Coordinates of C-alpha atoms and ligand atoms in Angstrom, one line a residue:
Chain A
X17 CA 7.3 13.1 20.5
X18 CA 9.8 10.2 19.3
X19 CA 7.8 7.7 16.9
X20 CA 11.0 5.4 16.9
X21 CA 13.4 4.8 19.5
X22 CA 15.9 2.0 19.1
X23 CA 18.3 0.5 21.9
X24 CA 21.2 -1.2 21.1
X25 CA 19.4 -2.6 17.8
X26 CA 21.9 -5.3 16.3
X27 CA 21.4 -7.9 13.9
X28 CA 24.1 -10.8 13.4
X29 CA 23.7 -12.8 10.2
X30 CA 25.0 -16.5 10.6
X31 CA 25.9 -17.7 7.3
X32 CA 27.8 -20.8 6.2
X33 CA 31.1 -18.7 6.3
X34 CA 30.7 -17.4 10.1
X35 CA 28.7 -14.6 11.3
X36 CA 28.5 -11.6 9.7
X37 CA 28.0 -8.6 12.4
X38 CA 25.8 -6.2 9.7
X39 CA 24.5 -4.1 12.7
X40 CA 26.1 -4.0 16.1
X41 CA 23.7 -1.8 18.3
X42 CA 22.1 1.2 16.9
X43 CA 21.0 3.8 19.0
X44 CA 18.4 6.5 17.5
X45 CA 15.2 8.5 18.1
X46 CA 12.7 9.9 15.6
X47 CA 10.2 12.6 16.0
X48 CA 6.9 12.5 14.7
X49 CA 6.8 14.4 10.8
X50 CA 10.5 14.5 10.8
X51 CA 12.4 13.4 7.5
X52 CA 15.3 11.4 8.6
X53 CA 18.1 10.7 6.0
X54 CA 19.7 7.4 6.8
X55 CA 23.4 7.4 5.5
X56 CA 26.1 5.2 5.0
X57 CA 28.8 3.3 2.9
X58 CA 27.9 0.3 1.1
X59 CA 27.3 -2.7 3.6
X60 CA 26.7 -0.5 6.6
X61 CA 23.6 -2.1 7.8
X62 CA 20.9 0.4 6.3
X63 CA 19.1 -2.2 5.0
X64 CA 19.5 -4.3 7.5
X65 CA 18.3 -1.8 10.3
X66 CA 15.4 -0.8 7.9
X67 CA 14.5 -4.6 7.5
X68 CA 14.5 -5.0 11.5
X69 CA 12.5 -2.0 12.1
X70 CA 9.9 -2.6 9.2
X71 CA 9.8 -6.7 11.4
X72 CA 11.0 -8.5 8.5
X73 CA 14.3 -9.4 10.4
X74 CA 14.3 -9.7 14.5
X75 CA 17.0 -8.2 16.1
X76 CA 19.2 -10.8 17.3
X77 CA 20.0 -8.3 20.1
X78 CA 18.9 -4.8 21.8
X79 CA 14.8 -3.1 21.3
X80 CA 13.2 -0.8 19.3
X81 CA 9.8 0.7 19.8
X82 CA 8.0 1.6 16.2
X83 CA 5.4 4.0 15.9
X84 CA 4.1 2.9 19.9
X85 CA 4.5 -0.5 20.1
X86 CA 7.5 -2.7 20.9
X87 CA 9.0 -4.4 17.6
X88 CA 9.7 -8.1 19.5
X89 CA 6.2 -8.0 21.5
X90 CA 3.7 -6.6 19.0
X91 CA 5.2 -6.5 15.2
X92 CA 1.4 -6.8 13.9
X93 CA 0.7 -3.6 15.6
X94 CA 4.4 -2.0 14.0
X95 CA 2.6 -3.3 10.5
X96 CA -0.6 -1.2 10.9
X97 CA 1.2 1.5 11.2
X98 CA 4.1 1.7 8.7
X99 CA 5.0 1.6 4.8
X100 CA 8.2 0.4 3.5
X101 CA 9.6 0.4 -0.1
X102 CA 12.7 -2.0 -0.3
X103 CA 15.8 -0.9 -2.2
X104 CA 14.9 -3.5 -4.8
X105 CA 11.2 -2.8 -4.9
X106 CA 8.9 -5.6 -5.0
X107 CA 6.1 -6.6 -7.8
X108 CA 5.4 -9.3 -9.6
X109 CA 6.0 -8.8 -13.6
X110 CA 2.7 -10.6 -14.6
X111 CA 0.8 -8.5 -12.6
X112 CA -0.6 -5.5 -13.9
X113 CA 0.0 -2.2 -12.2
X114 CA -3.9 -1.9 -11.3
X115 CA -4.3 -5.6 -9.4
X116 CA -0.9 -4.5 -7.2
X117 CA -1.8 -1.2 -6.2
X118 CA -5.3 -3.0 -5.6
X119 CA -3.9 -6.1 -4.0
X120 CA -1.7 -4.2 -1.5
X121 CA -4.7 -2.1 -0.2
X122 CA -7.0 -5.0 0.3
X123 CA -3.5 -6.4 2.5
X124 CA -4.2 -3.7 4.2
X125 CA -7.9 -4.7 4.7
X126 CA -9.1 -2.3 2.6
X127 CA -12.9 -2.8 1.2
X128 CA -12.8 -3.9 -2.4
X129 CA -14.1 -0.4 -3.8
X130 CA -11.4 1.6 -1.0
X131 CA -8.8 -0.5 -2.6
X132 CA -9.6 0.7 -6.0
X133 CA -10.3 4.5 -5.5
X134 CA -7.1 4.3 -3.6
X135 CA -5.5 3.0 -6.3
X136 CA -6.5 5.4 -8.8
X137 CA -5.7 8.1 -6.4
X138 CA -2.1 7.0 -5.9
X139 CA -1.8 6.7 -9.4
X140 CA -2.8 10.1 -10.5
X141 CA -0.4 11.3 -7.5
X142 CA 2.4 9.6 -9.0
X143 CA 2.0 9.6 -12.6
X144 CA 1.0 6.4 -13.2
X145 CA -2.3 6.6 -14.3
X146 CA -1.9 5.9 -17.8
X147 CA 0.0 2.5 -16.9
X148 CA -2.3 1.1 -14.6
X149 CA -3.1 -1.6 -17.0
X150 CA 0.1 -2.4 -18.2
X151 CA 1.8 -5.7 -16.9
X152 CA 4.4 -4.8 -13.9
X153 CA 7.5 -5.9 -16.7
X154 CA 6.7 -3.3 -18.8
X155 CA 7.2 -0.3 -16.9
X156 CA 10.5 1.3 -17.4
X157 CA 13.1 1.4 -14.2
X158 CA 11.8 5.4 -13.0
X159 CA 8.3 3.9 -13.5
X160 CA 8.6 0.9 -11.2
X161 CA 10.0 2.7 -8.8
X162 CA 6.9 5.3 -8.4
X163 CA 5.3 1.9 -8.3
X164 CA 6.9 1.0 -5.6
X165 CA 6.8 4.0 -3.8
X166 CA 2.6 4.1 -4.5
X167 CA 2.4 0.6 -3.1
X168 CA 4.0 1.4 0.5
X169 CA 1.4 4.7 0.6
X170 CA -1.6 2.5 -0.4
X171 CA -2.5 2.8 3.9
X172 CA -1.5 6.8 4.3
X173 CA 0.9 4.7 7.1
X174 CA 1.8 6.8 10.0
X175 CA 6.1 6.1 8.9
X176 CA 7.3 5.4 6.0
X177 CA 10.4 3.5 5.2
X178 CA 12.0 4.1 1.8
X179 CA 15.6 2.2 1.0
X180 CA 17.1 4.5 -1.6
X181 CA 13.9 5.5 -3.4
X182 CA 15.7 8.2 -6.2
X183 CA 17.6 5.5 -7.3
X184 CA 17.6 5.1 -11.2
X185 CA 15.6 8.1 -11.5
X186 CA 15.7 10.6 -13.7
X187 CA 16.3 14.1 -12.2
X188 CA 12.7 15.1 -13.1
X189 CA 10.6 12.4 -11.5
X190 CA 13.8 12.8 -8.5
X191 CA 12.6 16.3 -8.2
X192 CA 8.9 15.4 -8.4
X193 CA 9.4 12.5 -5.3
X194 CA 10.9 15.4 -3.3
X195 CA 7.8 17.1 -3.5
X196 CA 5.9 14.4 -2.5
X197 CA 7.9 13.7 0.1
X198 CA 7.1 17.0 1.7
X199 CA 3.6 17.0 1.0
X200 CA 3.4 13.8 2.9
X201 CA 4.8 15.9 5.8
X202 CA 3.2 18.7 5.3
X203 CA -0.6 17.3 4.6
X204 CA -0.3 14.5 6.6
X205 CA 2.3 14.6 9.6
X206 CA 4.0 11.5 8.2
X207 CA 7.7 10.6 9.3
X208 CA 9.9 9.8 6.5
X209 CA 12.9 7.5 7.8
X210 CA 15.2 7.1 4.0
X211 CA 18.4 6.0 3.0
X212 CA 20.4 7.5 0.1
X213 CA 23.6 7.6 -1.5
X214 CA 22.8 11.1 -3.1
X215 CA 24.3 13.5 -0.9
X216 CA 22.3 16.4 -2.3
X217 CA 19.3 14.2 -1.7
X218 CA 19.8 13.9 1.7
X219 CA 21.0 17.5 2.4
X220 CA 17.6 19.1 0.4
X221 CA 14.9 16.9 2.1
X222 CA 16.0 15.9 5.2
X223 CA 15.7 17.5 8.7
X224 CA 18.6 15.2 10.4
X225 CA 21.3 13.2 9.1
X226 CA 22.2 9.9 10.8
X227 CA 25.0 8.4 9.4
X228 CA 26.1 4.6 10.1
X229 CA 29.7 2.7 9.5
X230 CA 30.2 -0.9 9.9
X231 CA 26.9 -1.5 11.7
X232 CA 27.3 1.7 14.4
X233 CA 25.7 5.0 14.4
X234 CA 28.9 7.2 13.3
X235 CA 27.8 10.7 13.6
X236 CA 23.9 12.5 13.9
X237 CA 22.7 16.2 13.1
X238 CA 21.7 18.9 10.6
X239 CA 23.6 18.8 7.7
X240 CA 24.5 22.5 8.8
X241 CA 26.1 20.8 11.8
X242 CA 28.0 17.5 10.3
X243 CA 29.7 20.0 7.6
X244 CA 30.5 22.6 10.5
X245 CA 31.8 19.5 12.8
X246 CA 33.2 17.4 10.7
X247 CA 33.6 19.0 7.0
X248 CA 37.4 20.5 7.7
X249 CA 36.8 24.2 6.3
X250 CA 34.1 27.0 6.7
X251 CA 32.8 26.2 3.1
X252 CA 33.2 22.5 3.3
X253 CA 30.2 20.2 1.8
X254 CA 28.5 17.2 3.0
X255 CA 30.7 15.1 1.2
X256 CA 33.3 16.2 3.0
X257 CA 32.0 15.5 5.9
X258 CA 30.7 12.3 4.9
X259 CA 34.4 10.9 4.0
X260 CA 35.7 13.1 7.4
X261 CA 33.6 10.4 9.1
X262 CA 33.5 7.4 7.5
X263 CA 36.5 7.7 6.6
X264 CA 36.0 7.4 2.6
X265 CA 33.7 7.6 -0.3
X266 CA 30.2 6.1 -0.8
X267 CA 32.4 3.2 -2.2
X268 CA 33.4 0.6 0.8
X269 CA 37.2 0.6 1.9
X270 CA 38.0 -3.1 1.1
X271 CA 35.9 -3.7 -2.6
X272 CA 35.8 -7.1 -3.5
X273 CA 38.6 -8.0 -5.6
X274 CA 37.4 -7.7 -9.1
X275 CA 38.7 -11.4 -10.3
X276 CA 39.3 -14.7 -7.8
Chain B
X17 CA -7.7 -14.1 13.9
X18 CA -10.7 -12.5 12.4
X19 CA -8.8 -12.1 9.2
X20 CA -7.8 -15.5 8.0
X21 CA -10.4 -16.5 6.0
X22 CA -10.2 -12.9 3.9
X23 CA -6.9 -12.9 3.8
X24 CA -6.2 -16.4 2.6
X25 CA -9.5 -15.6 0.0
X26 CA -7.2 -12.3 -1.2
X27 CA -4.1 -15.0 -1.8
X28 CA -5.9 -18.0 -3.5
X29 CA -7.6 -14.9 -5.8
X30 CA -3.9 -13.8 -6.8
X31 CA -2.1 -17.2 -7.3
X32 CA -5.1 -18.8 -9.0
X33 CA -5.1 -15.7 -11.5
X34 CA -1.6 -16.0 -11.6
X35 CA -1.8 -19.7 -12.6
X36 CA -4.0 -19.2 -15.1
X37 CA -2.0 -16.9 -17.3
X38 CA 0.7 -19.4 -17.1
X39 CA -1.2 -21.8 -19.7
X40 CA 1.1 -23.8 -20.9
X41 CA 2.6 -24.4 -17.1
X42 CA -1.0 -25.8 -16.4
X43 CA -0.9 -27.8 -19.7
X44 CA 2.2 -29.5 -19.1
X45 CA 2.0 -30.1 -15.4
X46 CA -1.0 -32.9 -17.1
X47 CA 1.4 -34.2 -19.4
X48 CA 3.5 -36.6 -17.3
X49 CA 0.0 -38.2 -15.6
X50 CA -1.7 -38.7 -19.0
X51 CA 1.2 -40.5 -20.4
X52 CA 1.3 -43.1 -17.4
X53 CA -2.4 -43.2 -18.0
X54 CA -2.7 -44.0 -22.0
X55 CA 1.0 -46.0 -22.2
X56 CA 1.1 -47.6 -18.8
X57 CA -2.1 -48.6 -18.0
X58 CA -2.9 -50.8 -20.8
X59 CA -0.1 -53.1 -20.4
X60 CA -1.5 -54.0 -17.0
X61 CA -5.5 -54.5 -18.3
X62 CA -5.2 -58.3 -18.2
X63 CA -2.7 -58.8 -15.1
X64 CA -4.3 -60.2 -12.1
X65 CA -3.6 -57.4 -9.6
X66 CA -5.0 -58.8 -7.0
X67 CA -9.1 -58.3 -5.5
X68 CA -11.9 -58.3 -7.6
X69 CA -11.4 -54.5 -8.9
X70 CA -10.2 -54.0 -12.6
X71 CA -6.8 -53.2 -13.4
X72 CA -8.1 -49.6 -14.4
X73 CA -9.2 -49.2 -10.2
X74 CA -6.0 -50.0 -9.3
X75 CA -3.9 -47.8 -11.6
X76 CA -5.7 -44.9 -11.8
X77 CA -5.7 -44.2 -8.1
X78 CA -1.9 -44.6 -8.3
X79 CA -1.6 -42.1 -10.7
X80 CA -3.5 -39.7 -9.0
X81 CA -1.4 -39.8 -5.7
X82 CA 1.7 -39.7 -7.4
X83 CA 0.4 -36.6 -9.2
X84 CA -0.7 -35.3 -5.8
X85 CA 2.9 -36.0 -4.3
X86 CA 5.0 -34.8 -7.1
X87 CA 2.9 -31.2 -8.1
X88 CA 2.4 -30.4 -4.0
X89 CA 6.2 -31.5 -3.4
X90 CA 7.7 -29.0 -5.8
X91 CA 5.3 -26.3 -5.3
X92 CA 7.9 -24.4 -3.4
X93 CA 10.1 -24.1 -6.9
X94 CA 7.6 -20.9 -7.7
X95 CA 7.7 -19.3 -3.9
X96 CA 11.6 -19.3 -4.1
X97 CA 11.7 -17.3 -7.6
X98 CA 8.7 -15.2 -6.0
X99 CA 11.0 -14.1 -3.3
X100 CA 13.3 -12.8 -5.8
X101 CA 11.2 -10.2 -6.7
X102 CA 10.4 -8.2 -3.0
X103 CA 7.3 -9.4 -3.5
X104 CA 7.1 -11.8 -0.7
X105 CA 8.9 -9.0 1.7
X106 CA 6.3 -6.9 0.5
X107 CA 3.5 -9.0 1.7
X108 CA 5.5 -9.8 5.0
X109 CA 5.5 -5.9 6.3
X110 CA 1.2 -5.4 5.6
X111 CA -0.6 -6.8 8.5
X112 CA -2.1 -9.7 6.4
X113 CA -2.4 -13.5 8.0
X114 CA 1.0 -15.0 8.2
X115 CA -1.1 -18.4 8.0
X116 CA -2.9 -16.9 4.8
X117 CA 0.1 -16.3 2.9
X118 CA 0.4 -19.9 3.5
X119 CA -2.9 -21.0 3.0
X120 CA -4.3 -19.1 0.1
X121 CA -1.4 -20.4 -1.8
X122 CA -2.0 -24.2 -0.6
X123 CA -5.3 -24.0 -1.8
X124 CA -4.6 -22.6 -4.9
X125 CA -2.7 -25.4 -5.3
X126 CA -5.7 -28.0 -4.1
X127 CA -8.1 -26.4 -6.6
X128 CA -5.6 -26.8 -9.0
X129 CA -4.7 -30.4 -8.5
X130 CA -8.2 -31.5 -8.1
X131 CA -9.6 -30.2 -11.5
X132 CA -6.5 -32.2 -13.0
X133 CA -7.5 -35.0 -11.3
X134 CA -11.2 -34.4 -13.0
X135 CA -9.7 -34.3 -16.2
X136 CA -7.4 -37.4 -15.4
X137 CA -10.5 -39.4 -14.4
X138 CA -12.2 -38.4 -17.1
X139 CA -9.8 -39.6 -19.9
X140 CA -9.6 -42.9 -17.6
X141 CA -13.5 -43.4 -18.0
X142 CA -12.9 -42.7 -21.6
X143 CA -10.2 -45.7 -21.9
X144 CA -12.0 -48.3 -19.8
X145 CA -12.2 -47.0 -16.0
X146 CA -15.5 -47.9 -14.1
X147 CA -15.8 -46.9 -10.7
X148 CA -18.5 -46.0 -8.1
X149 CA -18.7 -41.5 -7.6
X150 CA -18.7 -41.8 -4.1
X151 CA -15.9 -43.7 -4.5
X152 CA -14.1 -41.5 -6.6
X153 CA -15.1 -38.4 -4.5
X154 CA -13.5 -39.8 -1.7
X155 CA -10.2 -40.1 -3.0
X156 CA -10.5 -37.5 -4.5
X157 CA -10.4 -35.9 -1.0
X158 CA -7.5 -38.1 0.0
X159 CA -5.4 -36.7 -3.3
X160 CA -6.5 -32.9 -1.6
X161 CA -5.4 -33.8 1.8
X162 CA -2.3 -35.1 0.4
X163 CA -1.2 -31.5 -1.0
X164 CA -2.8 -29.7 1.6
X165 CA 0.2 -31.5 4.1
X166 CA 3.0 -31.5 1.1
X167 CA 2.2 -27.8 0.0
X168 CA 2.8 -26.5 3.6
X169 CA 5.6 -28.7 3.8
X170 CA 7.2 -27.6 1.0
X171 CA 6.6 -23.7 1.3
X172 CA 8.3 -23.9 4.1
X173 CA 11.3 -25.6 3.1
X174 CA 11.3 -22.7 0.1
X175 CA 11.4 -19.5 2.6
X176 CA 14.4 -21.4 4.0
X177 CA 16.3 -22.2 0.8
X178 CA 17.6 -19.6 -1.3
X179 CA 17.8 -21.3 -5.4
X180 CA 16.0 -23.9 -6.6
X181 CA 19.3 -25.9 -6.8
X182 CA 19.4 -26.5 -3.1
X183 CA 15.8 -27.1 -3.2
X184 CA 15.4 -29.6 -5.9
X185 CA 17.6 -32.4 -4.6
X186 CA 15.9 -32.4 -1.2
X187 CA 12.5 -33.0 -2.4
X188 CA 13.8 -35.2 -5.2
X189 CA 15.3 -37.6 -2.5
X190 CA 12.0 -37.8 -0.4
X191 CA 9.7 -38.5 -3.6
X192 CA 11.2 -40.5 -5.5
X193 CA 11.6 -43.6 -2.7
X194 CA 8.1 -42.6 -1.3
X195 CA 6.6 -43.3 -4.5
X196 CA 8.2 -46.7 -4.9
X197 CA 7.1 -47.9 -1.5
X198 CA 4.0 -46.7 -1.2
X199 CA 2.8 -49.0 -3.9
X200 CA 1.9 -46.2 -6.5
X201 CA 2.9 -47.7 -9.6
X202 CA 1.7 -51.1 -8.5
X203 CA 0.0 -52.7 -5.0
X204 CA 2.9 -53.6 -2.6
X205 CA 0.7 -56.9 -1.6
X206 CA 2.4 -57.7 -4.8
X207 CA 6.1 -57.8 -4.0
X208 CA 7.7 -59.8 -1.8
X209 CA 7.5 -59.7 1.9
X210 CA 9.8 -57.6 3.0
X211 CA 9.5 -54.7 0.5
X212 CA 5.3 -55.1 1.7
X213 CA 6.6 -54.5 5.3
X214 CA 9.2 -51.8 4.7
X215 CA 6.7 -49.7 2.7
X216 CA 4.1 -49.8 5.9
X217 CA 6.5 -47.0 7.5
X218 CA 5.6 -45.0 4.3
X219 CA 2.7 -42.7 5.3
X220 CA 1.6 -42.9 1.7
X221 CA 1.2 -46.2 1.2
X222 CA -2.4 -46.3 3.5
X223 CA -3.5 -43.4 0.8
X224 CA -3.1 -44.9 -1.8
X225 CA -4.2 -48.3 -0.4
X226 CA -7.4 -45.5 0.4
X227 CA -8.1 -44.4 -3.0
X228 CA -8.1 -48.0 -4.4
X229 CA -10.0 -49.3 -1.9
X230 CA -12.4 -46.2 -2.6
X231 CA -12.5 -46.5 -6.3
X232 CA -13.3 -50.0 -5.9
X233 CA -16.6 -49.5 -3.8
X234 CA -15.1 -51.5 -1.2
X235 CA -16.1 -48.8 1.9
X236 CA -16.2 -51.2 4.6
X237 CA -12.4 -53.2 5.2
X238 CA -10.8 -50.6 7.1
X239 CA -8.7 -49.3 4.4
X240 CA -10.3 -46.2 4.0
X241 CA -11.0 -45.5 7.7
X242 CA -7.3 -46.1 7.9
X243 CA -6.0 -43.8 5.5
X244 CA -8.7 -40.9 6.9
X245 CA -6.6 -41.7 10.3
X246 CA -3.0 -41.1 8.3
X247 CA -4.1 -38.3 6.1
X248 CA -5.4 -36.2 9.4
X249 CA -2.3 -37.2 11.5
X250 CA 0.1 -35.8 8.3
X251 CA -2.4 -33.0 7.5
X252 CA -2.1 -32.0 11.3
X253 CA 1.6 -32.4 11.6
X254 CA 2.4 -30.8 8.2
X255 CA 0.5 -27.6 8.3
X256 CA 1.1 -27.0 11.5
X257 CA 5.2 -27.6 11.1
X258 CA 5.0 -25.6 7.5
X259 CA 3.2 -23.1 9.3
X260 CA 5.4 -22.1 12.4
X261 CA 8.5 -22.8 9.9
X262 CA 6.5 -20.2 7.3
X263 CA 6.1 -18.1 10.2
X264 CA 9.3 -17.6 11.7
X265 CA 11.3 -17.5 8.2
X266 CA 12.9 -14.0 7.9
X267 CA 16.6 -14.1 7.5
Ligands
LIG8 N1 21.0 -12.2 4.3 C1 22.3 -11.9 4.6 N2 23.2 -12.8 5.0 C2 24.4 -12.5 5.3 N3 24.9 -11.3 5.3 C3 24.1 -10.3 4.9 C4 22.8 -10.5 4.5 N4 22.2 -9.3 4.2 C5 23.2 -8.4 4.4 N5 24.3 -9.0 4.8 C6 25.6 -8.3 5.1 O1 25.3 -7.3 6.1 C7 26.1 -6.1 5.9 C8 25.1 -4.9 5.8 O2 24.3 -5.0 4.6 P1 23.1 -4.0 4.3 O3 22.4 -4.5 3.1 O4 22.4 -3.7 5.5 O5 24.0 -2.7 3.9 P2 23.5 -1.3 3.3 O6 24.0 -0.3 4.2 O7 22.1 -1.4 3.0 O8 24.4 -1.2 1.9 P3 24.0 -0.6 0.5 O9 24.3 0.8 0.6 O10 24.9 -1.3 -0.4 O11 22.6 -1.0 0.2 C9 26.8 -6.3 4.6 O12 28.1 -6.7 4.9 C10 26.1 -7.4 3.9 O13 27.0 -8.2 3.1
LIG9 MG1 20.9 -1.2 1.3

């Protein structure tokens, strides 16, 4: 059974400079408990569609229904239901790692004594508990990102979004998110919807690969398939097929010229 | 919405705490008021200011208004370097009160402005201020209405800007004529007539014309029925503009 479908989903920024067309109609479905990696070059609208889908950003065009109910018609319902970790996290440095993990579960309308036994929880799940009353500033970048991670959990949400969750961390605690990741699955029947520039990431943990260019769905499958498809040779790799497709590297084709 | 008065509850608790550890932000926001109070308002003890109040009845309610529209007008500075962080975002995608996240930090910032008003008072008694508590109560009600509208106002003006740069000059070039035509420094009855006329289009003015008429004891002319009718019209439009603008920011 599909927890997301999206139709056409576009989102047009309009800036000073013009509009800037980040997603120009995606087209996906997700099954329930499946671990979909999100792919693409810098500036293909991954965060973008993960900001529309999560109702931070309307669509400026096309629908999307998330986890049973229409994004545009009932986005408090959409909340209920989901987590999301943004690619640049989100706490405040003054706060200590206790009052957030606390705070976001009574955002969640958690009890006062839920909040904090699910706080604890998430923190012995994550390795955290021996900085839950350390200041959010003093955690070091692999820390804050568990943080961040615990904080979109604090609700056991049905789907959870993570915008390039490994990033800055070590291979160890990498490894250890992995595992989490599955057990979520596994324990709980969650869907995991994640983007990720690590292409090994993507090939060990998820089920499907979508991968988007310039704001469009480029190509979809197993990562069996996309190398088979798209990879050139019988013992091609991901990567391979990742620059088959889009056409280059994870860097994008016109970089900004380094001096104006 | 079942929610909004738990939610709001859950954001007053985290920007009051978070207001709190930033002492010296608390400390100095009293600075500029004091000042007025111990350096300006002894030149003006023996002027004739107009009515039978004291100079002290007269100045002090300025100063407490202009307090009120300057903290409640920049307010927005901290939401704009908040939503650098995420954690704004991070707020947006739980289910809490849209309104909350709006009104839990508004009233943060009432509580905030009225126990500075306490103090301000306080110090004013202690240099020569007499005035009725009623009185004083009542403005101080007019000084809380006064940031509830400004507070929304400018909250919503910060999800739409994106540095303080571009958010500073706005507000700067609303306050700063506001507070010399509403008669904050001095009555406007004072000047000549046109500048008295001009400065009846500022909402303000009838607040501040309020308070002093409050501190003064003088319930009955009108004035403070009149600025009860200004502050709910503002209040109404303000929080209800801030809101939907608070609302619908997302780009
Ligand atoms: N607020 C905004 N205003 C204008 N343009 C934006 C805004 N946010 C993103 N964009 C543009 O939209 C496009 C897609 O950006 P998005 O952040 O979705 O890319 P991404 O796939 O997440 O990239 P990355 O891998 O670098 O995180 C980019 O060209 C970006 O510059
Ligand atoms: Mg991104």
């Amino acid at each position: 059974m599909a927890v997301i479908t999206t139709n056409g989903l576009t989102h047009t920024f309009r800036t000073k400079r013009g509009p800037v067309a980040a997603v120009r109609g995606i087209d996906l479905t997700v099954e329930r408990g499946e671990i979909l990696g999100f792919l693409g070059p810098n500036g293909a609208g991954k965060t973008t569609t993960l900001r529309m889908l999560t109702t931070l950003l309307p669509p400026t065009g096309g629908s999307a229904t998330v986890a049973g109910h229409d994004l545009a018609r009932d986005p408090a319902g959409v909340r209920r239901r989901i987590g999301y970790v943004a690619q640049s996290g989100g706490v405040d440095p003054t706060v200590s790692v206790r009052e957030e993990l606390v705070t976001q579960g009574r955002l969640y309308r958690m009890g006062k004594a839920e909040a904090a036994a699910r706080a604890g929880e998430l923190a012995r799940d994550l390795g955290l508990a021996e900085l839950l009353d350390r200041p959010c500033a003093a955690l070091s970048g692999g820390q804050r990102r568990r943080l961040d991670i615990a904080l979109g959990l604090v609700h056991r949400p049905e789907i959870l979004f993570l915008d390039e969750p490994t990033t800055g961390l070590d291979p160890g605690s990498r490894a250890d998110l992995w595992q989490s990741i599955r057990r979520l699955r596994a324990e709980h029947g969650m869907t995991v919807f994640l983007t990720t520039h690590y292409l090994d990431e993507a090939e060990a943990l998820s089920d499907r690969l979508v991968i988007v260019d310039q704001g469009l769905v480029a190509a979809e499958g197993t990562a069996e398939r996309l190398k088979a498809e798209h990879g050139g040779a019988p013992d091609a790799t991901l990567q391979d097929a990742f620059i088959a497709i889009t056409g280059r590297g994870t860097t994008p084709r016109n970089p900004a010229p380094l001096a104006v | 919405m079942p929610h909004l008065v738990a939610d709001t509850a859950l954001i007053f608790g985290r920007y009051a705490r978070q207001t709190l550890r930033s002492k010296p932000a608390l400390i100095f926001g009293m600075v500029q008021p004091l000042l007025f109070l111990v350096f300006f308002g002894p030149l003006l003890t023996d002027l004739p200011l107009g009515g039978r109040a004291s100079s002290w009845q007269t100045i002090v309610p300025g100063i407490l208004v202009q307090l009120g529209l300057f903290s409640a007008s920049f307010t927005g500075i901290g939401l704009i370097l908040e939503r650098r962080t995420g954690v704004v975002e991070r707020m947006r995608v739980t289910p809490v009160s849209r309104l909350a996240l709006l009104m839990g930090r508004v009233l943060k910032d009432v509580v905030q402005l009225l126990w500075q008003s306490l103090v301000l008072v306080g110090v004013a008694v202690a240099l020569g201020l007499r005035a009725p508590v009623l009185g004083v109560a009542i403005g101080f009600v007019f000084v809380g209405a006064l940031t509830i509208s400004l507070a929304s106002l400018s909250y919503a003006l910060a999800m739409r800007v994106s540095s303080p740069q571009g958010f500073a000059p706005v507000i700067n070039s609303i306050t700063m004529p506001a507070i010399l035509l509403s008669g904050i420094l001095l009555p406007m009855s004072l000047g000549p007539r046109w500048l008295d006329i001009a400065s009846h289009f500022v909402p303000f003015r009838y607040l501040v014309d309020g308070v002093r008429a409050a501190f003064a004891g003088e319930y009955g002319d009108g004035k403070i029925a009149l600025a009860a009718l200004v502050a709910t019209a503002l209040g109404v439009v303000a929080v209800t503009l801030g809101a939907r603008l608070f609302r619908q920011a997302g780009a």
